[in-house]
Amino acid sequence: MFKKKPTASEVDGVQYRRAKTWQIICYACNALVGMSVYSLIGMASYSASIGYGITTAAVGIILTCTRILDGITDPLLAFVYDRVNTKFGKLRVLLVAGYLIEAVALYAMFTGFSSKGMGLVTFTLLYVVYVIGYTTTNMTAQTIPAIMTNDPRQRPTLGVWTTAFNYLVPMVMSMVLNVVLLPKCGGTYNQAFLTAACNVTLIVAAIGTLLVCLGVSAFDKPETFVGTKKTEPLKMADIVEVLKHNKPLQCYIASNASDKLAQQVGSQAIINTILGGIIIGNIALGTILSVISMVPSIFFAAFGAKYVGKHGSKKGIVNFTCISMVITAVMIVFFLVIDPKQIGVMGSPAMIIYVILSLLQNGSNMCITTSNTSYMADAIDFELDRSGRYIPAVVSGTYSLVDKLITSFAAVIATGAVALLGYTATMPQPTDPCTPAIFWMAMVLKFGLPIIGWIITLIAMRSCPLTKEEMVNVQKRIAEKKAAAQSEFYKEQLQ
């Protein structure tokens, strides 16, 4: 007979809390909100140009400034988060409110006011309203993993589901937008296409919001948000204090912000148009190949979760980052030694090699994402152990503030780069000819920036104290402090 494997609670001597599988899956459906909107907002530069007559350079400046605003609103939401406590809970109220604000702003931006003779001011104001809605939804969702489970084996599993959905949703959206809707709208980014894309996105996001609310309902109660000592209402100084003294959070900011900047530059619609439509020469096939290489690589996330559950979040980030760097370097060499147009020929050796390299690259990146999800939850618990306050919105909001101040330059980097290529009044289209300048710009932005980001990650993680062994000690100290606080509470009630 097989001997039952001991649980993490039995091994570590800590009574961990765990979520049910269906609750984790429902939470992971937050990707239906975040990533569908992410796919749509990636075309904001086209909406600004086509619907509002804004120049390429101005678009980059607007998106950068609003991204900075997005970062500023993240920690500010912590004050709202701290004070919301209704009979319908805290999380669900914020999730629904955030979606409604997002939906109104996006509909107006892409459909309601677009191509109606409006200009720069209208577009900017609508983008600001979208940022407020996005912040409310995204920041609330970021606090949920730490709330649902603190089991070191289950946290990476939660990361698997969120990683899978975070990659699957953009893939499906990309297929729907570029393979189904785009040809029906004439094959170019025009107002009809933007309207259709917006409508699809808002429906998908609404479904996602409802599923997330269902998944978190059991945890959305006041006792969930209690720390290990009496606390006062949140103050701005608390945010500064967290950033100053939470060393794991500092390391995570340097690591993940640099990676996300590279990711967001490379995922801009104009960069993907250059790579798939101009360099490869077949944007529809390029989109399909990306999906083909992405789907199998999702299974890498499961491997990554097992690795992180055994070795810890920090080690997972470091090791999978090294693997991603090697694969991306090979991808650059591949583009240099072949004719990229051959990738767009169905069944060609170049196409097959491109799919294999993309699969490995995506798989390794998914393992990094899985590690990051677990790490952020660990950083929230580290803060509870350090300060005695359970303030997930402050920790995630502080990270997001610095992260978005850095990644706010993604749009301006992308639009500035294409402006240097000569696209000052128009945007790249799939039918444009490929030049050496276009080729090298795509290589730098799509593959070069991620490598730089990963180098920064390795440097930052060298000073991170949050090993697997230390996280076990953190959970033990939290359990002891909560037991002591509860005992003190009962003594006060008896007096």
Short mmCIF file of C-alpha atoms in Angstrom, two decimals:
data_model
loop_
_atom_site.label_atom_id
_atom_site.label_comp_id
_atom_site.label_asym_id
_atom_site.label_seq_id
_atom_site.Cartn_x
_atom_site.Cartn_y
_atom_site.Cartn_z
CA MET A 1 0.00 0.00 0.00
CA PHE A 2 1.06 3.55 -0.72
CA LYS A 3 1.91 5.64 2.30
CA LYS A 4 0.01 8.91 2.42
CA LYS A 5 2.27 11.87 1.77
CA PRO A 6 2.37 14.20 4.79
CA THR A 7 0.75 17.59 4.34
CA ALA A 8 2.66 20.86 4.50
CA SER A 9 1.04 21.53 7.89
CA GLU A 10 2.35 18.23 9.24
CA VAL A 11 5.84 18.76 7.84
CA ASP A 12 6.26 22.39 8.93
CA GLY A 13 4.32 22.28 12.18
CA VAL A 14 2.01 25.11 11.06
CA GLN A 15 -1.78 24.92 10.66
CA TYR A 16 -2.09 26.36 7.14
CA ARG A 17 -5.38 27.53 5.64
CA ARG A 18 -6.33 26.20 2.20
CA ALA A 19 -8.86 27.05 -0.52
CA LYS A 20 -10.97 24.61 -2.52
CA THR A 21 -9.97 23.96 -6.14
CA TRP A 22 -13.16 25.49 -7.57
CA GLN A 23 -12.55 28.67 -5.54
CA ILE A 24 -9.03 28.96 -6.94
CA ILE A 25 -10.31 28.47 -10.50
CA CYS A 26 -12.97 31.13 -10.01
CA TYR A 27 -10.33 33.54 -8.71
CA ALA A 28 -8.12 32.77 -11.71
CA CYS A 29 -11.02 33.91 -13.90
CA ASN A 30 -9.92 37.41 -12.96
CA ALA A 31 -7.86 37.04 -16.14
CA LEU A 32 -11.13 37.36 -18.06
CA VAL A 33 -11.23 40.88 -16.67
CA GLY A 34 -7.61 41.96 -16.53
CA MET A 35 -6.20 40.30 -19.62
CA SER A 36 -9.16 40.95 -21.92
CA VAL A 37 -8.99 44.64 -21.00
CA TYR A 38 -5.21 44.46 -21.37
CA SER A 39 -5.67 43.19 -24.93
CA LEU A 40 -8.05 46.05 -25.70
CA ILE A 41 -6.10 48.84 -24.04
CA GLY A 42 -3.02 47.73 -25.99
CA MET A 43 -4.83 49.25 -28.98
CA ALA A 44 -5.34 52.60 -27.25
CA SER A 45 -2.75 54.17 -29.56
CA TYR A 46 -4.87 53.14 -32.57
CA SER A 47 -8.02 54.47 -30.91
CA ALA A 48 -6.30 57.79 -30.20
CA SER A 49 -5.04 58.08 -33.77
CA ILE A 50 -8.14 56.85 -35.61
CA GLY A 51 -10.92 58.01 -33.31
CA TYR A 52 -9.50 61.28 -31.97
CA GLY A 53 -6.89 62.41 -34.52
CA ILE A 54 -4.01 62.45 -32.03
CA THR A 55 -0.44 62.23 -33.37
CA THR A 56 1.86 59.31 -32.56
CA ALA A 57 4.17 61.37 -30.33
CA ALA A 58 1.24 62.83 -28.37
CA VAL A 59 -0.23 59.36 -27.87
CA GLY A 60 2.99 58.17 -26.24
CA ILE A 61 3.04 61.13 -23.85
CA ILE A 62 -0.64 60.69 -22.90
CA LEU A 63 -0.27 56.97 -22.20
CA THR A 64 2.88 57.56 -20.17
CA CYS A 65 1.31 60.28 -18.01
CA THR A 66 -1.85 58.27 -17.38
CA ARG A 67 0.27 55.24 -16.49
CA ILE A 68 2.04 57.35 -13.85
CA LEU A 69 -1.40 58.40 -12.58
CA ASP A 70 -2.31 54.71 -12.47
CA GLY A 71 0.67 54.08 -10.20
CA ILE A 72 -0.25 56.94 -7.88
CA THR A 73 -3.83 55.71 -7.49
CA ASP A 74 -2.72 52.18 -6.49
CA PRO A 75 -1.51 52.96 -2.96
CA LEU A 76 -4.35 55.47 -2.56
CA LEU A 77 -6.81 52.62 -3.09
CA ALA A 78 -5.36 51.05 0.07
CA PHE A 79 -7.18 53.76 2.07
CA VAL A 80 -10.49 52.87 0.39
CA TYR A 81 -9.75 49.16 0.78
CA ASP A 82 -9.06 49.65 4.50
CA ARG A 83 -12.39 51.39 5.08
CA VAL A 84 -14.82 49.39 2.90
CA ASN A 85 -16.76 46.94 5.08
CA THR A 86 -20.33 46.26 3.93
CA LYS A 87 -22.80 43.42 4.39
CA PHE A 88 -21.79 42.33 0.89
CA GLY A 89 -18.14 42.19 1.92
CA LYS A 90 -15.07 44.20 0.94
CA LEU A 91 -13.62 42.37 -2.06
CA ARG A 92 -16.81 41.85 -4.04
CA VAL A 93 -17.95 45.47 -3.67
CA LEU A 94 -14.61 46.78 -4.93
CA LEU A 95 -14.42 44.26 -7.81
CA VAL A 96 -17.88 45.13 -9.14
CA ALA A 97 -17.37 48.89 -8.70
CA GLY A 98 -14.04 48.72 -10.52
CA TYR A 99 -15.52 46.82 -13.45
CA LEU A 100 -18.41 49.25 -13.88
CA ILE A 101 -16.06 52.25 -13.93
CA GLU A 102 -13.77 50.50 -16.44
CA ALA A 103 -16.66 49.48 -18.66
CA VAL A 104 -18.13 52.97 -18.92
CA ALA A 105 -14.74 54.52 -19.72
CA LEU A 106 -13.72 51.90 -22.31
CA TYR A 107 -17.06 51.98 -24.10
CA ALA A 108 -16.89 55.76 -24.35
CA MET A 109 -13.24 55.71 -25.42
CA PHE A 110 -13.49 53.06 -28.14
CA THR A 111 -17.11 53.44 -29.25
CA GLY A 112 -19.28 56.15 -27.73
CA PHE A 113 -17.08 59.20 -28.40
CA SER A 114 -14.64 57.71 -30.92
CA SER A 115 -14.73 59.14 -34.47
CA LYS A 116 -17.25 61.75 -33.31
CA GLY A 117 -14.99 64.76 -33.78
CA MET A 118 -13.65 64.68 -30.23
CA GLY A 119 -9.99 65.45 -29.57
CA LEU A 120 -7.09 65.06 -27.17
CA VAL A 121 -8.86 66.35 -24.02
CA THR A 122 -11.78 63.92 -24.31
CA PHE A 123 -9.52 60.93 -24.95
CA THR A 124 -7.28 61.83 -22.00
CA LEU A 125 -10.20 62.27 -19.58
CA LEU A 126 -11.70 58.93 -20.61
CA TYR A 127 -8.34 57.24 -20.15
CA VAL A 128 -8.09 58.72 -16.64
CA VAL A 129 -11.52 57.31 -15.73
CA TYR A 130 -10.44 53.92 -17.11
CA VAL A 131 -7.32 54.07 -14.91
CA ILE A 132 -9.45 54.60 -11.79
CA GLY A 133 -11.62 51.58 -12.63
CA TYR A 134 -8.64 49.43 -13.56
CA THR A 135 -6.87 50.34 -10.31
CA THR A 136 -9.88 49.41 -8.22
CA THR A 137 -10.27 46.02 -9.89
CA ASN A 138 -6.60 45.12 -10.25
CA MET A 139 -5.44 46.16 -6.79
CA THR A 140 -8.30 44.32 -5.11
CA ALA A 141 -7.54 41.17 -7.11
CA GLN A 142 -3.85 41.31 -6.16
CA THR A 143 -4.71 40.99 -2.47
CA ILE A 144 -6.78 37.82 -2.90
CA PRO A 145 -4.08 35.08 -3.21
CA ALA A 146 -2.63 35.84 0.23
CA ILE A 147 -6.16 35.82 1.67
CA MET A 148 -7.20 32.49 0.15
CA THR A 149 -4.26 30.33 1.26
CA ASN A 150 -0.94 30.44 3.10
CA ASP A 151 -0.04 26.80 2.40
CA PRO A 152 3.38 26.87 0.67
CA ARG A 153 2.35 23.97 -1.55
CA GLN A 154 -1.01 25.44 -2.55
CA ARG A 155 0.15 29.00 -3.22
CA PRO A 156 2.17 27.94 -6.28
CA THR A 157 -0.83 25.88 -7.44
CA LEU A 158 -2.94 29.00 -7.31
CA GLY A 159 -0.21 30.57 -9.41
CA VAL A 160 -0.59 27.79 -11.99
CA TRP A 161 -4.27 28.56 -12.54
CA THR A 162 -3.75 32.31 -12.67
CA THR A 163 -0.77 31.91 -15.00
CA ALA A 164 -2.71 29.58 -17.30
CA PHE A 165 -5.66 31.97 -17.50
CA ASN A 166 -3.41 35.01 -17.84
CA TYR A 167 -1.83 33.46 -20.92
CA LEU A 168 -4.89 31.71 -22.37
CA VAL A 169 -7.18 34.75 -22.28
CA PRO A 170 -4.86 37.03 -24.32
CA MET A 171 -4.30 34.17 -26.78
CA VAL A 172 -8.00 33.64 -27.31
CA MET A 173 -8.61 37.38 -27.47
CA SER A 174 -5.80 37.74 -30.00
CA MET A 175 -7.35 35.01 -32.14
CA VAL A 176 -10.80 36.58 -31.93
CA LEU A 177 -9.51 40.08 -32.66
CA ASN A 178 -6.84 39.43 -35.30
CA VAL A 179 -8.10 36.26 -36.99
CA VAL A 180 -11.89 36.71 -36.78
CA LEU A 181 -12.76 40.39 -36.36
CA LEU A 182 -9.90 42.10 -38.20
CA PRO A 183 -10.53 40.42 -41.61
CA LYS A 184 -14.25 41.18 -41.29
CA CYS A 185 -13.38 44.85 -40.78
CA GLY A 186 -11.22 45.15 -43.89
CA GLY A 187 -7.90 43.85 -42.52
CA THR A 188 -6.82 47.18 -41.00
CA TYR A 189 -7.33 48.83 -37.62
CA ASN A 190 -10.36 51.06 -38.22
CA GLN A 191 -13.33 52.33 -36.20
CA ALA A 192 -15.51 49.32 -36.98
CA PHE A 193 -12.82 47.00 -35.65
CA LEU A 194 -12.26 49.05 -32.49
CA THR A 195 -16.01 49.06 -31.75
CA ALA A 196 -16.30 45.29 -32.19
CA ALA A 197 -13.20 44.66 -30.07
CA CYS A 198 -14.56 46.84 -27.26
CA ASN A 199 -17.94 45.10 -27.18
CA VAL A 200 -16.37 41.63 -26.99
CA THR A 201 -13.99 42.74 -24.23
CA LEU A 202 -16.69 44.20 -21.99
CA ILE A 203 -18.81 41.02 -22.19
CA VAL A 204 -15.83 38.78 -21.34
CA ALA A 205 -14.80 41.06 -18.44
CA ALA A 206 -18.34 41.05 -16.99
CA ILE A 207 -18.38 37.24 -16.90
CA GLY A 208 -14.95 37.22 -15.25
CA THR A 209 -16.03 39.66 -12.54
CA LEU A 210 -19.02 37.51 -11.57
CA LEU A 211 -16.88 34.35 -11.35
CA VAL A 212 -14.24 36.01 -9.16
CA CYS A 213 -16.94 37.29 -6.80
CA LEU A 214 -18.26 33.73 -6.51
CA GLY A 215 -14.79 32.34 -5.75
CA VAL A 216 -13.92 34.82 -2.98
CA SER A 217 -17.33 34.93 -1.27
CA ALA A 218 -16.28 32.51 1.50
CA PHE A 219 -13.23 34.63 2.39
CA ASP A 220 -14.87 38.05 2.07
CA LYS A 221 -15.65 38.60 5.74
CA PRO A 222 -14.28 41.00 8.42
CA GLU A 223 -12.27 38.45 10.43
CA THR A 224 -10.15 37.70 7.37
CA PHE A 225 -8.51 41.12 7.52
CA VAL A 226 -7.46 41.08 11.19
CA GLY A 227 -3.73 41.36 12.05
CA THR A 228 -1.78 40.21 15.11
CA LYS A 229 -2.13 43.45 17.08
CA LYS A 230 -4.53 46.36 17.45
CA THR A 231 -4.23 48.80 14.58
CA GLU A 232 -5.21 52.37 13.86
CA PRO A 233 -6.72 53.65 10.60
CA LEU A 234 -4.29 53.58 7.71
CA LYS A 235 -2.07 56.64 7.15
CA MET A 236 0.17 57.72 4.28
CA ALA A 237 3.20 57.19 6.53
CA ASP A 238 2.34 53.48 6.66
CA ILE A 239 2.96 53.16 2.92
CA VAL A 240 6.36 54.85 3.23
CA GLU A 241 7.20 52.63 6.20
CA VAL A 242 6.37 49.45 4.27
CA LEU A 243 8.50 50.48 1.31
CA LYS A 244 11.38 51.41 3.60
CA HIS A 245 11.49 48.28 5.78
CA ASN A 246 10.02 45.38 3.78
CA LYS A 247 13.20 44.02 2.14
CA PRO A 248 11.49 41.23 0.14
CA LEU A 249 9.12 43.82 -1.33
CA GLN A 250 12.06 46.01 -2.35
CA CYS A 251 13.67 43.07 -4.16
CA TYR A 252 10.38 42.18 -5.84
CA ILE A 253 9.87 45.73 -7.08
CA ALA A 254 13.30 45.82 -8.75
CA SER A 255 12.81 42.35 -10.19
CA ASN A 256 9.26 42.39 -11.47
CA ALA A 257 9.05 46.04 -12.54
CA SER A 258 12.00 45.67 -14.91
CA ASP A 259 10.52 42.47 -16.35
CA LYS A 260 7.07 44.02 -16.80
CA LEU A 261 8.47 47.08 -18.54
CA ALA A 262 10.05 44.83 -21.16
CA GLN A 263 6.90 42.69 -21.39
CA GLN A 264 4.59 45.64 -21.86
CA VAL A 265 6.79 47.25 -24.50
CA GLY A 266 6.91 43.99 -26.46
CA SER A 267 3.16 43.39 -26.13
CA GLN A 268 2.12 46.75 -27.55
CA ALA A 269 -0.08 46.23 -30.60
CA ILE A 270 2.24 48.29 -32.80
CA ILE A 271 5.25 46.09 -31.90
CA ASN A 272 3.31 42.88 -32.58
CA THR A 273 2.14 44.37 -35.88
CA ILE A 274 5.77 45.02 -36.84
CA LEU A 275 6.94 41.52 -35.87
CA GLY A 276 4.01 39.46 -37.16
CA GLY A 277 2.80 41.59 -40.04
CA ILE A 278 5.93 43.31 -41.38
CA ILE A 279 8.91 41.08 -40.45
CA ILE A 280 7.22 37.66 -40.60
CA GLY A 281 4.82 38.95 -43.23
CA ASN A 282 1.70 37.12 -42.15
CA ILE A 283 0.01 38.60 -39.07
CA ALA A 284 -2.87 36.10 -39.05
CA LEU A 285 -0.50 33.10 -39.22
CA GLY A 286 1.84 34.78 -36.76
CA THR A 287 -1.03 35.06 -34.28
CA ILE A 288 -1.99 31.41 -34.81
CA LEU A 289 1.64 30.28 -34.33
CA SER A 290 1.81 32.24 -31.08
CA VAL A 291 -1.27 30.41 -29.84
CA ILE A 292 0.08 27.03 -30.98
CA SER A 293 3.32 27.63 -29.08
CA MET A 294 1.52 28.99 -26.02
CA VAL A 295 -1.05 26.28 -25.29
CA PRO A 296 1.36 23.37 -24.58
CA SER A 297 3.67 25.65 -22.62
CA ILE A 298 0.93 26.22 -20.04
CA PHE A 299 1.77 22.76 -18.69
CA PHE A 300 5.17 24.15 -17.76
CA ALA A 301 3.38 26.22 -15.11
CA ALA A 302 2.39 23.02 -13.30
CA PHE A 303 6.03 21.95 -13.22
CA GLY A 304 6.98 25.41 -12.00
CA ALA A 305 4.42 25.18 -9.18
CA LYS A 306 5.85 21.87 -7.96
CA TYR A 307 9.34 23.33 -8.07
CA VAL A 308 8.32 26.45 -6.14
CA GLY A 309 6.36 24.39 -3.60
CA LYS A 310 9.51 22.38 -2.92
CA HIS A 311 12.23 25.04 -3.18
CA GLY A 312 10.46 28.35 -2.49
CA SER A 313 9.39 31.37 -4.54
CA LYS A 314 12.79 33.09 -4.57
CA LYS A 315 14.64 30.09 -5.97
CA GLY A 316 11.94 29.59 -8.58
CA ILE A 317 12.28 33.17 -9.81
CA VAL A 318 16.09 32.99 -10.02
CA ASN A 319 16.40 29.64 -11.79
CA PHE A 320 13.62 30.12 -14.33
CA THR A 321 14.92 33.61 -15.10
CA CYS A 322 18.29 32.11 -16.09
CA ILE A 323 16.55 29.61 -18.38
CA SER A 324 14.48 32.36 -20.04
CA MET A 325 17.59 34.42 -20.74
CA VAL A 326 19.25 31.53 -22.60
CA ILE A 327 16.17 30.71 -24.70
CA THR A 328 15.61 34.37 -25.66
CA ALA A 329 19.26 34.72 -26.72
CA VAL A 330 18.81 31.68 -28.98
CA MET A 331 15.65 33.27 -30.44
CA ILE A 332 17.62 36.39 -31.44
CA VAL A 333 20.26 34.29 -33.17
CA PHE A 334 17.51 32.37 -34.97
CA PHE A 335 16.04 35.54 -36.46
CA LEU A 336 19.52 36.65 -37.55
CA VAL A 337 20.46 33.47 -39.43
CA ILE A 338 17.17 32.79 -41.28
CA ASP A 339 14.84 34.70 -43.57
CA PRO A 340 12.01 35.68 -41.16
CA LYS A 341 9.51 35.55 -44.03
CA GLN A 342 9.94 31.76 -44.00
CA ILE A 343 8.30 31.69 -40.56
CA GLY A 344 5.11 32.87 -42.27
CA VAL A 345 5.14 29.86 -44.63
CA MET A 346 2.95 27.10 -43.22
CA GLY A 347 4.89 23.87 -42.57
CA SER A 348 8.35 25.30 -43.28
CA PRO A 349 11.35 24.30 -41.08
CA ALA A 350 11.65 27.93 -39.96
CA MET A 351 8.04 27.93 -38.82
CA ILE A 352 8.51 24.70 -36.84
CA ILE A 353 11.70 25.93 -35.13
CA TYR A 354 10.00 29.24 -34.30
CA VAL A 355 7.08 27.41 -32.66
CA ILE A 356 9.44 25.20 -30.61
CA LEU A 357 11.53 28.14 -29.41
CA SER A 358 8.39 30.12 -28.60
CA LEU A 359 6.98 27.16 -26.67
CA LEU A 360 10.13 26.86 -24.54
CA GLN A 361 10.30 30.61 -24.02
CA ASN A 362 6.64 30.86 -23.02
CA GLY A 363 6.95 27.84 -20.72
CA SER A 364 9.89 29.29 -18.85
CA ASN A 365 8.17 32.68 -18.58
CA MET A 366 5.09 30.97 -17.15
CA CYS A 367 7.22 29.38 -14.44
CA ILE A 368 8.51 32.85 -13.55
CA THR A 369 4.94 34.18 -13.37
CA THR A 370 3.91 31.26 -11.13
CA SER A 371 6.85 32.01 -8.84
CA ASN A 372 5.94 35.72 -8.74
CA THR A 373 2.34 35.02 -7.71
CA SER A 374 3.53 32.95 -4.77
CA TYR A 375 6.24 35.48 -3.89
CA MET A 376 3.83 38.43 -3.60
CA ALA A 377 1.63 36.48 -1.18
CA ASP A 378 4.78 35.63 0.82
CA ALA A 379 5.74 39.33 0.94
CA ILE A 380 2.29 40.19 2.35
CA ASP A 381 2.71 37.60 5.11
CA PHE A 382 6.25 38.82 5.75
CA GLU A 383 4.78 42.28 6.44
CA LEU A 384 2.20 40.79 8.82
CA ASP A 385 5.03 39.09 10.73
CA ARG A 386 7.20 42.22 10.67
CA SER A 387 4.67 44.89 11.64
CA GLY A 388 1.71 42.95 13.04
CA ARG A 389 -0.64 44.53 10.48
CA TYR A 390 -2.51 42.61 7.80
CA ILE A 391 -2.44 45.21 5.02
CA PRO A 392 -2.37 43.36 1.68
CA ALA A 393 -3.59 46.40 -0.26
CA VAL A 394 -0.75 48.51 1.14
CA VAL A 395 1.92 45.95 0.21
CA SER A 396 0.56 45.34 -3.29
CA GLY A 397 -0.27 49.03 -3.73
CA THR A 398 3.23 50.13 -2.73
CA TYR A 399 4.68 47.67 -5.22
CA SER A 400 2.30 48.83 -7.94
CA LEU A 401 3.15 52.49 -7.38
CA VAL A 402 6.84 52.00 -8.10
CA ASP A 403 6.14 49.34 -10.72
CA LYS A 404 3.85 51.60 -12.74
CA LEU A 405 6.09 54.63 -12.44
CA ILE A 406 8.70 52.48 -14.20
CA THR A 407 6.43 50.64 -16.65
CA SER A 408 4.60 53.86 -17.53
CA PHE A 409 7.34 54.37 -20.09
CA ALA A 410 6.30 51.24 -22.04
CA ALA A 411 3.91 53.08 -24.36
CA VAL A 412 6.23 56.01 -24.93
CA ILE A 413 9.15 53.65 -25.64
CA ALA A 414 7.08 51.75 -28.21
CA THR A 415 5.51 54.78 -29.87
CA GLY A 416 8.80 56.70 -29.71
CA ALA A 417 10.60 53.81 -31.36
CA VAL A 418 8.16 53.59 -34.26
CA ALA A 419 8.24 57.37 -34.60
CA LEU A 420 12.01 57.10 -35.11
CA LEU A 421 11.21 54.67 -37.93
CA GLY A 422 9.18 57.39 -39.66
CA TYR A 423 5.70 56.68 -38.29
CA THR A 424 5.03 60.18 -36.96
CA ALA A 425 1.46 60.75 -38.16
CA THR A 426 0.33 57.15 -38.80
CA MET A 427 0.74 53.73 -37.18
CA PRO A 428 2.46 50.61 -38.65
CA GLN A 429 0.18 48.42 -40.75
CA PRO A 430 0.72 44.72 -41.63
CA THR A 431 1.13 45.61 -45.32
CA ASP A 432 4.16 47.91 -44.79
CA PRO A 433 7.57 46.81 -46.22
CA CYS A 434 10.30 45.50 -43.92
CA THR A 435 13.52 47.52 -43.63
CA PRO A 436 16.72 46.82 -41.62
CA ALA A 437 15.76 49.60 -39.20
CA ILE A 438 12.35 48.03 -38.58
CA PHE A 439 13.93 44.58 -38.11
CA TRP A 440 16.49 45.72 -35.54
CA MET A 441 14.00 47.86 -33.68
CA ALA A 442 11.74 44.82 -33.27
CA MET A 443 14.64 42.63 -32.10
CA VAL A 444 15.68 45.15 -29.46
CA LEU A 445 12.17 45.80 -28.14
CA LYS A 446 10.82 42.25 -28.35
CA PHE A 447 13.86 40.27 -27.17
CA GLY A 448 16.62 42.64 -26.02
CA LEU A 449 14.65 44.46 -23.32
CA PRO A 450 13.52 41.23 -21.59
CA ILE A 451 17.13 40.09 -21.26
CA ILE A 452 18.06 43.39 -19.60
CA GLY A 453 15.09 42.99 -17.24
CA TRP A 454 16.15 39.49 -16.26
CA ILE A 455 19.69 40.64 -15.49
CA ILE A 456 18.20 43.19 -13.07
CA THR A 457 16.09 40.39 -11.53
CA LEU A 458 19.13 38.24 -10.79
CA ILE A 459 20.93 41.17 -9.18
CA ALA A 460 17.92 42.09 -7.02
CA MET A 461 17.22 38.56 -5.80
CA ARG A 462 20.76 38.10 -4.51
CA SER A 463 19.90 40.23 -1.47
CA CYS A 464 16.40 38.80 -0.87
CA PRO A 465 16.05 37.05 2.55
CA LEU A 466 12.77 35.28 1.75
CA THR A 467 13.94 31.68 1.32
CA LYS A 468 11.63 28.69 1.73
CA GLU A 469 13.02 28.00 5.21
CA GLU A 470 12.47 31.60 6.30
CA MET A 471 8.85 31.52 5.08
CA VAL A 472 8.14 28.52 7.33
CA ASN A 473 9.51 30.53 10.27
CA VAL A 474 7.37 33.52 9.22
CA GLN A 475 4.18 31.43 9.28
CA LYS A 476 5.08 29.95 12.67
CA ARG A 477 5.64 33.39 14.17
CA ILE A 478 2.35 34.66 12.71
CA ALA A 479 0.44 31.70 14.20
CA GLU A 480 2.04 32.25 17.62
CA LYS A 481 1.33 36.01 17.58
CA LYS A 482 -2.31 35.49 16.53
CA ALA A 483 -2.79 32.92 19.32
CA ALA A 484 -1.29 35.34 21.84
CA ALA A 485 -3.48 38.21 20.57
CA GLN A 486 -6.60 36.05 20.83
CA SER A 487 -5.68 34.99 24.36
CA GLU A 488 -5.19 38.64 25.35
CA PHE A 489 -8.58 39.51 23.84
CA TYR A 490 -10.34 36.85 25.94
CA LYS A 491 -8.58 38.07 29.10
CA GLU A 492 -9.82 41.62 28.44
CA GLN A 493 -13.38 40.34 27.95
CA LEU A 494 -13.29 38.52 31.31
CA GLN A 495 -12.10 41.57 33.24
#
